[in-house]
Amino acid sequence: LLSINRKTLITTFRGGNSAQGFMFDVTALNLLYILGIDIHTVLKNAMMDVEIYSKQDTYFGHEESPEDWGEPILSTSSMAKGSRNLTPLLDFNSSIAILAGQTRSIYVSSRTANLRYSNWNEAYDSFGNPDMEISVGSGIRLPFKNAVNNRTCNIALKYLLQTESQNALTNTALGNSSFVGTAATGDTK
């Protein structure tokens, strides 16, 4: 018996700062599949280009190393909604599987518009729920350059939570979707 629950975890829309991108870590507390991200923008009522990258393990120490991230998992254009509004992006072509206890990093970048994030000096250093934790990360002023620590992404992370009593998630259960990584082993980027 397989049960799949589509969920969203929103960090904050406090804003307060912006740059061309941000990096953060997602640590799964349960097996989950990241489907996509909606973002917070400075720009309003204009098209913007966005690229999203992901890699196994933490982003920390890899902020200025594009070779560690590989090709974008999503390159898209979207109509920016502006301050305090979610700017929806397409879901990823392939979801990102994260095993319980595993960490993946995500880098959201735009060459055409600044993305909102928040300076972070709070006592806690992550946003979470029973399924995952999203770490405080870094603002990135240029693609893969000029990282500034203690910045919190302003996002809505869309994901599937899988609970099961018998078998692993099948492609049939998700309409033949493909996945980045696998629940058995993860992947290397």
mmCIF file with all atom_site columns, C-alpha atoms in Angstrom:
data_model
loop_
_atom_site.group_PDB
_atom_site.id
_atom_site.type_symbol
_atom_site.label_atom_id
_atom_site.label_alt_id
_atom_site.label_comp_id
_atom_site.label_asym_id
_atom_site.label_entity_id
_atom_site.label_seq_id
_atom_site.pdbx_PDB_ins_code
_atom_site.Cartn_x
_atom_site.Cartn_y
_atom_site.Cartn_z
_atom_site.occupancy
_atom_site.B_iso_or_equiv
_atom_site.pdbx_formal_charge
_atom_site.auth_seq_id
_atom_site.auth_comp_id
_atom_site.auth_asym_id
_atom_site.auth_atom_id
_atom_site.pdbx_PDB_model_num
ATOM 1   C CA . LEU A 1 1   ? 0.000  0.000  0.000   1.00 0.00 ? 1   LEU A CA 1
ATOM 2   C CA . LEU A 1 2   ? 1.435  3.299  -1.100  1.00 0.00 ? 2   LEU A CA 1
ATOM 3   C CA . SER A 1 3   ? 0.386  6.742  0.042   1.00 0.00 ? 3   SER A CA 1
ATOM 4   C CA . ILE A 1 4   ? 1.734  9.947  -1.527  1.00 0.00 ? 4   ILE A CA 1
ATOM 5   C CA . ASN A 1 5   ? 1.137  13.420 -0.073  1.00 0.00 ? 5   ASN A CA 1
ATOM 6   C CA . ARG A 1 6   ? 2.013  16.599 -2.016  1.00 0.00 ? 6   ARG A CA 1
ATOM 7   C CA . LYS A 1 7   ? 3.105  19.309 0.418   1.00 0.00 ? 7   LYS A CA 1
ATOM 8   C CA . THR A 1 8   ? 4.721  22.755 0.598   1.00 0.00 ? 8   THR A CA 1
ATOM 9   C CA . LEU A 1 9   ? 7.129  24.199 3.163   1.00 0.00 ? 9   LEU A CA 1
ATOM 10  C CA . ILE A 1 10  ? 7.357  28.007 3.186   1.00 0.00 ? 10  ILE A CA 1
ATOM 11  C CA . THR A 1 11  ? 10.379 29.592 4.839   1.00 0.00 ? 11  THR A CA 1
ATOM 12  C CA . THR A 1 12  ? 9.717  33.331 5.237   1.00 0.00 ? 12  THR A CA 1
ATOM 13  C CA . PHE A 1 13  ? 8.777  36.260 3.045   1.00 0.00 ? 13  PHE A CA 1
ATOM 14  C CA . ARG A 1 14  ? 10.395 38.797 5.330   1.00 0.00 ? 14  ARG A CA 1
ATOM 15  C CA . GLY A 1 15  ? 12.595 40.048 2.486   1.00 0.00 ? 15  GLY A CA 1
ATOM 16  C CA . GLY A 1 16  ? 14.999 42.793 3.498   1.00 0.00 ? 16  GLY A CA 1
ATOM 17  C CA . ASN A 1 17  ? 17.775 41.908 1.089   1.00 0.00 ? 17  ASN A CA 1
ATOM 18  C CA . SER A 1 18  ? 18.262 40.648 -2.442  1.00 0.00 ? 18  SER A CA 1
ATOM 19  C CA . ALA A 1 19  ? 20.835 39.375 -4.879  1.00 0.00 ? 19  ALA A CA 1
ATOM 20  C CA . GLN A 1 20  ? 21.011 37.306 -8.034  1.00 0.00 ? 20  GLN A CA 1
ATOM 21  C CA . GLY A 1 21  ? 20.729 34.074 -6.103  1.00 0.00 ? 21  GLY A CA 1
ATOM 22  C CA . PHE A 1 22  ? 20.875 32.060 -2.908  1.00 0.00 ? 22  PHE A CA 1
ATOM 23  C CA . MET A 1 23  ? 22.058 28.634 -1.743  1.00 0.00 ? 23  MET A CA 1
ATOM 24  C CA . PHE A 1 24  ? 20.658 26.487 1.043   1.00 0.00 ? 24  PHE A CA 1
ATOM 25  C CA . ASP A 1 25  ? 20.566 22.900 2.310   1.00 0.00 ? 25  ASP A CA 1
ATOM 26  C CA . VAL A 1 26  ? 17.569 20.612 2.614   1.00 0.00 ? 26  VAL A CA 1
ATOM 27  C CA . THR A 1 27  ? 17.864 17.759 5.119   1.00 0.00 ? 27  THR A CA 1
ATOM 28  C CA . ALA A 1 28  ? 15.159 15.116 4.842   1.00 0.00 ? 28  ALA A CA 1
ATOM 29  C CA . LEU A 1 29  ? 13.686 13.722 8.033   1.00 0.00 ? 29  LEU A CA 1
ATOM 30  C CA . ASN A 1 30  ? 11.526 11.341 5.971   1.00 0.00 ? 30  ASN A CA 1
ATOM 31  C CA . LEU A 1 31  ? 11.932 10.022 2.425   1.00 0.00 ? 31  LEU A CA 1
ATOM 32  C CA . LEU A 1 32  ? 10.773 12.838 0.144   1.00 0.00 ? 32  LEU A CA 1
ATOM 33  C CA . TYR A 1 33  ? 10.901 14.067 -3.429  1.00 0.00 ? 33  TYR A CA 1
ATOM 34  C CA . ILE A 1 34  ? 11.409 17.773 -4.109  1.00 0.00 ? 34  ILE A CA 1
ATOM 35  C CA . LEU A 1 35  ? 9.200  18.780 -7.031  1.00 0.00 ? 35  LEU A CA 1
ATOM 36  C CA . GLY A 1 36  ? 9.950  22.481 -7.392  1.00 0.00 ? 36  GLY A CA 1
ATOM 37  C CA . ILE A 1 37  ? 10.359 25.888 -5.791  1.00 0.00 ? 37  ILE A CA 1
ATOM 38  C CA . ASP A 1 38  ? 8.385  29.120 -5.864  1.00 0.00 ? 38  ASP A CA 1
ATOM 39  C CA . ILE A 1 39  ? 10.435 32.239 -5.151  1.00 0.00 ? 39  ILE A CA 1
ATOM 40  C CA . HIS A 1 40  ? 10.215 35.819 -3.824  1.00 0.00 ? 40  HIS A CA 1
ATOM 41  C CA . THR A 1 41  ? 11.363 38.545 -6.233  1.00 0.00 ? 41  THR A CA 1
ATOM 42  C CA . VAL A 1 42  ? 12.164 42.251 -6.269  1.00 0.00 ? 42  VAL A CA 1
ATOM 43  C CA . LEU A 1 43  ? 10.928 42.584 -9.846  1.00 0.00 ? 43  LEU A CA 1
ATOM 44  C CA . LYS A 1 44  ? 7.155  42.778 -10.427 1.00 0.00 ? 44  LYS A CA 1
ATOM 45  C CA . ASN A 1 45  ? 5.093  42.273 -13.588 1.00 0.00 ? 45  ASN A CA 1
ATOM 46  C CA . ALA A 1 46  ? 8.086  41.472 -15.776 1.00 0.00 ? 46  ALA A CA 1
ATOM 47  C CA . MET A 1 47  ? 9.584  38.273 -17.149 1.00 0.00 ? 47  MET A CA 1
ATOM 48  C CA . MET A 1 48  ? 12.659 36.906 -15.408 1.00 0.00 ? 48  MET A CA 1
ATOM 49  C CA . ASP A 1 49  ? 14.994 34.000 -16.138 1.00 0.00 ? 49  ASP A CA 1
ATOM 50  C CA . VAL A 1 50  ? 15.800 31.516 -13.377 1.00 0.00 ? 50  VAL A CA 1
ATOM 51  C CA . GLU A 1 51  ? 18.183 28.565 -13.140 1.00 0.00 ? 51  GLU A CA 1
ATOM 52  C CA . ILE A 1 52  ? 18.122 26.026 -10.329 1.00 0.00 ? 52  ILE A CA 1
ATOM 53  C CA . TYR A 1 53  ? 20.985 23.679 -9.462  1.00 0.00 ? 53  TYR A CA 1
ATOM 54  C CA . SER A 1 54  ? 21.203 20.868 -6.939  1.00 0.00 ? 54  SER A CA 1
ATOM 55  C CA . LYS A 1 55  ? 23.995 18.717 -5.549  1.00 0.00 ? 55  LYS A CA 1
ATOM 56  C CA . GLN A 1 56  ? 24.436 15.997 -2.950  1.00 0.00 ? 56  GLN A CA 1
ATOM 57  C CA . ASP A 1 57  ? 25.465 17.192 0.542   1.00 0.00 ? 57  ASP A CA 1
ATOM 58  C CA . THR A 1 58  ? 25.934 20.753 1.768   1.00 0.00 ? 58  THR A CA 1
ATOM 59  C CA . TYR A 1 59  ? 26.412 23.851 -0.367  1.00 0.00 ? 59  TYR A CA 1
ATOM 60  C CA . PHE A 1 60  ? 28.880 25.228 2.212   1.00 0.00 ? 60  PHE A CA 1
ATOM 61  C CA . GLY A 1 61  ? 32.357 25.394 0.679   1.00 0.00 ? 61  GLY A CA 1
ATOM 62  C CA . HIS A 1 62  ? 30.924 25.088 -2.843  1.00 0.00 ? 62  HIS A CA 1
ATOM 63  C CA . GLU A 1 63  ? 29.475 28.599 -3.251  1.00 0.00 ? 63  GLU A CA 1
ATOM 64  C CA . GLU A 1 64  ? 32.019 29.600 -5.894  1.00 0.00 ? 64  GLU A CA 1
ATOM 65  C CA . SER A 1 65  ? 32.583 26.203 -7.542  1.00 0.00 ? 65  SER A CA 1
ATOM 66  C CA . PRO A 1 66  ? 30.208 25.792 -10.515 1.00 0.00 ? 66  PRO A CA 1
ATOM 67  C CA . GLU A 1 67  ? 31.915 22.534 -11.477 1.00 0.00 ? 67  GLU A CA 1
ATOM 68  C CA . ASP A 1 68  ? 30.571 20.981 -8.239  1.00 0.00 ? 68  ASP A CA 1
ATOM 69  C CA . TRP A 1 69  ? 26.970 21.723 -9.259  1.00 0.00 ? 69  TRP A CA 1
ATOM 70  C CA . GLY A 1 70  ? 26.796 20.439 -12.828 1.00 0.00 ? 70  GLY A CA 1
ATOM 71  C CA . GLU A 1 71  ? 24.061 21.539 -15.217 1.00 0.00 ? 71  GLU A CA 1
ATOM 72  C CA . PRO A 1 72  ? 20.892 23.277 -13.996 1.00 0.00 ? 72  PRO A CA 1
ATOM 73  C CA . ILE A 1 73  ? 17.999 20.986 -13.114 1.00 0.00 ? 73  ILE A CA 1
ATOM 74  C CA . LEU A 1 74  ? 15.663 23.767 -14.270 1.00 0.00 ? 74  LEU A CA 1
ATOM 75  C CA . SER A 1 75  ? 16.102 26.717 -16.620 1.00 0.00 ? 75  SER A CA 1
ATOM 76  C CA . THR A 1 76  ? 12.912 28.697 -17.040 1.00 0.00 ? 76  THR A CA 1
ATOM 77  C CA . SER A 1 77  ? 11.325 32.106 -17.454 1.00 0.00 ? 77  SER A CA 1
ATOM 78  C CA . SER A 1 78  ? 8.504  33.300 -15.236 1.00 0.00 ? 78  SER A CA 1
ATOM 79  C CA . MET A 1 79  ? 6.422  36.403 -14.645 1.00 0.00 ? 79  MET A CA 1
ATOM 80  C CA . ALA A 1 80  ? 7.775  37.984 -11.446 1.00 0.00 ? 80  ALA A CA 1
ATOM 81  C CA . LYS A 1 81  ? 5.090  38.769 -8.849  1.00 0.00 ? 81  LYS A CA 1
ATOM 82  C CA . GLY A 1 82  ? 7.123  41.162 -6.663  1.00 0.00 ? 82  GLY A CA 1
ATOM 83  C CA . SER A 1 83  ? 7.471  41.725 -2.939  1.00 0.00 ? 83  SER A CA 1
ATOM 84  C CA . ARG A 1 84  ? 5.503  39.514 -0.533  1.00 0.00 ? 84  ARG A CA 1
ATOM 85  C CA . ASN A 1 85  ? 4.118  37.369 -3.367  1.00 0.00 ? 85  ASN A CA 1
ATOM 86  C CA . LEU A 1 86  ? 5.101  33.902 -4.542  1.00 0.00 ? 86  LEU A CA 1
ATOM 87  C CA . THR A 1 87  ? 6.507  33.874 -8.058  1.00 0.00 ? 87  THR A CA 1
ATOM 88  C CA . PRO A 1 88  ? 5.626  30.414 -9.344  1.00 0.00 ? 88  PRO A CA 1
ATOM 89  C CA . LEU A 1 89  ? 8.225  28.445 -11.278 1.00 0.00 ? 89  LEU A CA 1
ATOM 90  C CA . LEU A 1 90  ? 7.686  25.286 -13.270 1.00 0.00 ? 90  LEU A CA 1
ATOM 91  C CA . ASP A 1 91  ? 8.195  22.057 -11.368 1.00 0.00 ? 91  ASP A CA 1
ATOM 92  C CA . PHE A 1 92  ? 11.532 20.356 -12.029 1.00 0.00 ? 92  PHE A CA 1
ATOM 93  C CA . ASN A 1 93  ? 11.743 18.029 -15.036 1.00 0.00 ? 93  ASN A CA 1
ATOM 94  C CA . SER A 1 94  ? 12.850 15.334 -12.585 1.00 0.00 ? 94  SER A CA 1
ATOM 95  C CA . SER A 1 95  ? 12.112 15.412 -8.887  1.00 0.00 ? 95  SER A CA 1
ATOM 96  C CA . ILE A 1 96  ? 14.953 15.210 -6.358  1.00 0.00 ? 96  ILE A CA 1
ATOM 97  C CA . ALA A 1 97  ? 14.827 12.150 -4.097  1.00 0.00 ? 97  ALA A CA 1
ATOM 98  C CA . ILE A 1 98  ? 16.241 12.657 -0.606  1.00 0.00 ? 98  ILE A CA 1
ATOM 99  C CA . LEU A 1 99  ? 16.500 9.802  1.876   1.00 0.00 ? 99  LEU A CA 1
ATOM 100 C CA . ALA A 1 100 ? 15.741 10.380 5.542   1.00 0.00 ? 100 ALA A CA 1
ATOM 101 C CA . GLY A 1 101 ? 18.901 11.819 7.137   1.00 0.00 ? 101 GLY A CA 1
ATOM 102 C CA . GLN A 1 102 ? 20.385 12.857 3.780   1.00 0.00 ? 102 GLN A CA 1
ATOM 103 C CA . THR A 1 103 ? 21.212 16.472 2.819   1.00 0.00 ? 103 THR A CA 1
ATOM 104 C CA . ARG A 1 104 ? 20.995 18.074 -0.625  1.00 0.00 ? 104 ARG A CA 1
ATOM 105 C CA . SER A 1 105 ? 21.890 21.628 -1.508  1.00 0.00 ? 105 SER A CA 1
ATOM 106 C CA . ILE A 1 106 ? 19.966 23.878 -3.859  1.00 0.00 ? 106 ILE A CA 1
ATOM 107 C CA . TYR A 1 107 ? 21.118 27.005 -5.679  1.00 0.00 ? 107 TYR A CA 1
ATOM 108 C CA . VAL A 1 108 ? 18.526 29.350 -7.190  1.00 0.00 ? 108 VAL A CA 1
ATOM 109 C CA . SER A 1 109 ? 20.018 31.918 -9.593  1.00 0.00 ? 109 SER A CA 1
ATOM 110 C CA . SER A 1 110 ? 18.690 34.669 -11.856 1.00 0.00 ? 110 SER A CA 1
ATOM 111 C CA . ARG A 1 111 ? 20.789 36.680 -14.280 1.00 0.00 ? 111 ARG A CA 1
ATOM 112 C CA . THR A 1 112 ? 17.875 39.001 -15.096 1.00 0.00 ? 112 THR A CA 1
ATOM 113 C CA . ALA A 1 113 ? 16.424 39.981 -11.703 1.00 0.00 ? 113 ALA A CA 1
ATOM 114 C CA . ASN A 1 114 ? 17.230 40.000 -8.015  1.00 0.00 ? 114 ASN A CA 1
ATOM 115 C CA . LEU A 1 115 ? 15.737 37.348 -5.758  1.00 0.00 ? 115 LEU A CA 1
ATOM 116 C CA . ARG A 1 116 ? 14.587 38.282 -2.279  1.00 0.00 ? 116 ARG A CA 1
ATOM 117 C CA . TYR A 1 117 ? 16.090 36.693 0.812   1.00 0.00 ? 117 TYR A CA 1
ATOM 118 C CA . SER A 1 118 ? 16.417 37.741 4.433   1.00 0.00 ? 118 SER A CA 1
ATOM 119 C CA . ASN A 1 119 ? 19.398 38.574 6.605   1.00 0.00 ? 119 ASN A CA 1
ATOM 120 C CA . TRP A 1 120 ? 19.312 36.106 9.459   1.00 0.00 ? 120 TRP A CA 1
ATOM 121 C CA . ASN A 1 121 ? 20.402 36.717 13.035  1.00 0.00 ? 121 ASN A CA 1
ATOM 122 C CA . GLU A 1 122 ? 17.759 34.631 14.801  1.00 0.00 ? 122 GLU A CA 1
ATOM 123 C CA . ALA A 1 123 ? 18.462 32.030 17.471  1.00 0.00 ? 123 ALA A CA 1
ATOM 124 C CA . TYR A 1 124 ? 17.402 29.190 15.158  1.00 0.00 ? 124 TYR A CA 1
ATOM 125 C CA . ASP A 1 125 ? 19.224 28.372 11.938  1.00 0.00 ? 125 ASP A CA 1
ATOM 126 C CA . SER A 1 126 ? 16.650 26.422 9.947   1.00 0.00 ? 126 SER A CA 1
ATOM 127 C CA . PHE A 1 127 ? 13.024 26.246 8.930   1.00 0.00 ? 127 PHE A CA 1
ATOM 128 C CA . GLY A 1 128 ? 11.355 22.907 9.169   1.00 0.00 ? 128 GLY A CA 1
ATOM 129 C CA . ASN A 1 129 ? 8.493  20.579 9.750   1.00 0.00 ? 129 ASN A CA 1
ATOM 130 C CA . PRO A 1 130 ? 8.330  16.862 10.573  1.00 0.00 ? 130 PRO A CA 1
ATOM 131 C CA . ASP A 1 131 ? 9.476  16.038 7.008   1.00 0.00 ? 131 ASP A CA 1
ATOM 132 C CA . MET A 1 132 ? 12.545 18.247 6.456   1.00 0.00 ? 132 MET A CA 1
ATOM 133 C CA . GLU A 1 133 ? 14.726 21.142 7.542   1.00 0.00 ? 133 GLU A CA 1
ATOM 134 C CA . ILE A 1 134 ? 15.796 24.012 5.265   1.00 0.00 ? 134 ILE A CA 1
ATOM 135 C CA . SER A 1 135 ? 19.004 25.615 6.505   1.00 0.00 ? 135 SER A CA 1
ATOM 136 C CA . VAL A 1 136 ? 19.924 29.255 6.667   1.00 0.00 ? 136 VAL A CA 1
ATOM 137 C CA . GLY A 1 137 ? 22.196 29.676 3.650   1.00 0.00 ? 137 GLY A CA 1
ATOM 138 C CA . SER A 1 138 ? 24.091 32.224 1.576   1.00 0.00 ? 138 SER A CA 1
ATOM 139 C CA . GLY A 1 139 ? 23.105 35.045 -0.740  1.00 0.00 ? 139 GLY A CA 1
ATOM 140 C CA . ILE A 1 140 ? 25.023 34.973 -4.014  1.00 0.00 ? 140 ILE A CA 1
ATOM 141 C CA . ARG A 1 141 ? 25.651 38.351 -5.645  1.00 0.00 ? 141 ARG A CA 1
ATOM 142 C CA . LEU A 1 142 ? 26.732 37.015 -9.044  1.00 0.00 ? 142 LEU A CA 1
ATOM 143 C CA . PRO A 1 143 ? 26.395 33.498 -10.397 1.00 0.00 ? 143 PRO A CA 1
ATOM 144 C CA . PHE A 1 144 ? 28.757 31.427 -8.251  1.00 0.00 ? 144 PHE A CA 1
ATOM 145 C CA . LYS A 1 145 ? 30.523 34.526 -6.851  1.00 0.00 ? 145 LYS A CA 1
ATOM 146 C CA . ASN A 1 146 ? 30.489 36.800 -3.798  1.00 0.00 ? 146 ASN A CA 1
ATOM 147 C CA . ALA A 1 147 ? 28.654 34.591 -1.291  1.00 0.00 ? 147 ALA A CA 1
ATOM 148 C CA . VAL A 1 148 ? 27.299 36.288 1.820   1.00 0.00 ? 148 VAL A CA 1
ATOM 149 C CA . ASN A 1 149 ? 26.497 33.954 4.757   1.00 0.00 ? 149 ASN A CA 1
ATOM 150 C CA . ASN A 1 150 ? 23.568 33.987 7.205   1.00 0.00 ? 150 ASN A CA 1
ATOM 151 C CA . ARG A 1 151 ? 20.920 34.600 4.569   1.00 0.00 ? 151 ARG A CA 1
ATOM 152 C CA . THR A 1 152 ? 17.567 32.849 4.452   1.00 0.00 ? 152 THR A CA 1
ATOM 153 C CA . CYS A 1 153 ? 15.924 32.021 1.170   1.00 0.00 ? 153 CYS A CA 1
ATOM 154 C CA . ASN A 1 154 ? 12.350 33.294 0.770   1.00 0.00 ? 154 ASN A CA 1
ATOM 155 C CA . ILE A 1 155 ? 10.750 30.280 -0.902  1.00 0.00 ? 155 ILE A CA 1
ATOM 156 C CA . ALA A 1 156 ? 7.959  27.774 -0.986  1.00 0.00 ? 156 ALA A CA 1
ATOM 157 C CA . LEU A 1 157 ? 9.494  24.315 -1.465  1.00 0.00 ? 157 LEU A CA 1
ATOM 158 C CA . LYS A 1 158 ? 7.073  21.875 -3.138  1.00 0.00 ? 158 LYS A CA 1
ATOM 159 C CA . TYR A 1 159 ? 7.557  18.200 -2.407  1.00 0.00 ? 159 TYR A CA 1
ATOM 160 C CA . LEU A 1 160 ? 6.031  14.751 -2.180  1.00 0.00 ? 160 LEU A CA 1
ATOM 161 C CA . LEU A 1 161 ? 6.206  12.778 1.001   1.00 0.00 ? 161 LEU A CA 1
ATOM 162 C CA . GLN A 1 162 ? 6.179  9.051  0.590   1.00 0.00 ? 162 GLN A CA 1
ATOM 163 C CA . THR A 1 163 ? 4.946  6.610  3.174   1.00 0.00 ? 163 THR A CA 1
ATOM 164 C CA . GLU A 1 164 ? 4.716  2.953  2.304   1.00 0.00 ? 164 GLU A CA 1
ATOM 165 C CA . SER A 1 165 ? 4.036  -0.449 3.766   1.00 0.00 ? 165 SER A CA 1
ATOM 166 C CA . GLN A 1 166 ? 5.440  -2.635 1.007   1.00 0.00 ? 166 GLN A CA 1
ATOM 167 C CA . ASN A 1 167 ? 7.283  -1.335 -2.065  1.00 0.00 ? 167 ASN A CA 1
ATOM 168 C CA . ALA A 1 168 ? 9.269  1.700  -3.182  1.00 0.00 ? 168 ALA A CA 1
ATOM 169 C CA . LEU A 1 169 ? 7.605  4.506  -5.096  1.00 0.00 ? 169 LEU A CA 1
ATOM 170 C CA . THR A 1 170 ? 6.951  3.487  -8.687  1.00 0.00 ? 170 THR A CA 1
ATOM 171 C CA . ASN A 1 171 ? 6.973  5.592  -11.817 1.00 0.00 ? 171 ASN A CA 1
ATOM 172 C CA . THR A 1 172 ? 3.385  4.498  -12.421 1.00 0.00 ? 172 THR A CA 1
ATOM 173 C CA . ALA A 1 173 ? 2.265  6.094  -9.137  1.00 0.00 ? 173 ALA A CA 1
ATOM 174 C CA . LEU A 1 174 ? 3.456  9.490  -10.389 1.00 0.00 ? 174 LEU A CA 1
ATOM 175 C CA . GLY A 1 175 ? 2.383  9.186  -14.003 1.00 0.00 ? 175 GLY A CA 1
ATOM 176 C CA . ASN A 1 176 ? 5.766  7.920  -15.237 1.00 0.00 ? 176 ASN A CA 1
ATOM 177 C CA . SER A 1 177 ? 7.750  10.846 -13.806 1.00 0.00 ? 177 SER A CA 1
ATOM 178 C CA . SER A 1 178 ? 11.500 10.494 -13.700 1.00 0.00 ? 178 SER A CA 1
ATOM 179 C CA . PHE A 1 179 ? 13.674 11.231 -10.692 1.00 0.00 ? 179 PHE A CA 1
ATOM 180 C CA . VAL A 1 180 ? 17.061 12.771 -9.939  1.00 0.00 ? 180 VAL A CA 1
ATOM 181 C CA . GLY A 1 181 ? 18.688 10.337 -7.539  1.00 0.00 ? 181 GLY A CA 1
ATOM 182 C CA . THR A 1 182 ? 17.007 7.230  -6.228  1.00 0.00 ? 182 THR A CA 1
ATOM 183 C CA . ALA A 1 183 ? 15.567 6.274  -2.918  1.00 0.00 ? 183 ALA A CA 1
ATOM 184 C CA . ALA A 1 184 ? 18.063 3.419  -2.775  1.00 0.00 ? 184 ALA A CA 1
ATOM 185 C CA . THR A 1 185 ? 21.331 5.241  -3.356  1.00 0.00 ? 185 THR A CA 1
ATOM 186 C CA . GLY A 1 186 ? 20.914 8.952  -4.106  1.00 0.00 ? 186 GLY A CA 1
ATOM 187 C CA . ASP A 1 187 ? 23.128 10.420 -6.789  1.00 0.00 ? 187 ASP A CA 1
ATOM 188 C CA . THR A 1 188 ? 26.495 12.093 -6.936  1.00 0.00 ? 188 THR A CA 1
ATOM 189 C CA . LYS A 1 189 ? 25.566 15.634 -8.047  1.00 0.00 ? 189 LYS A CA 1
#
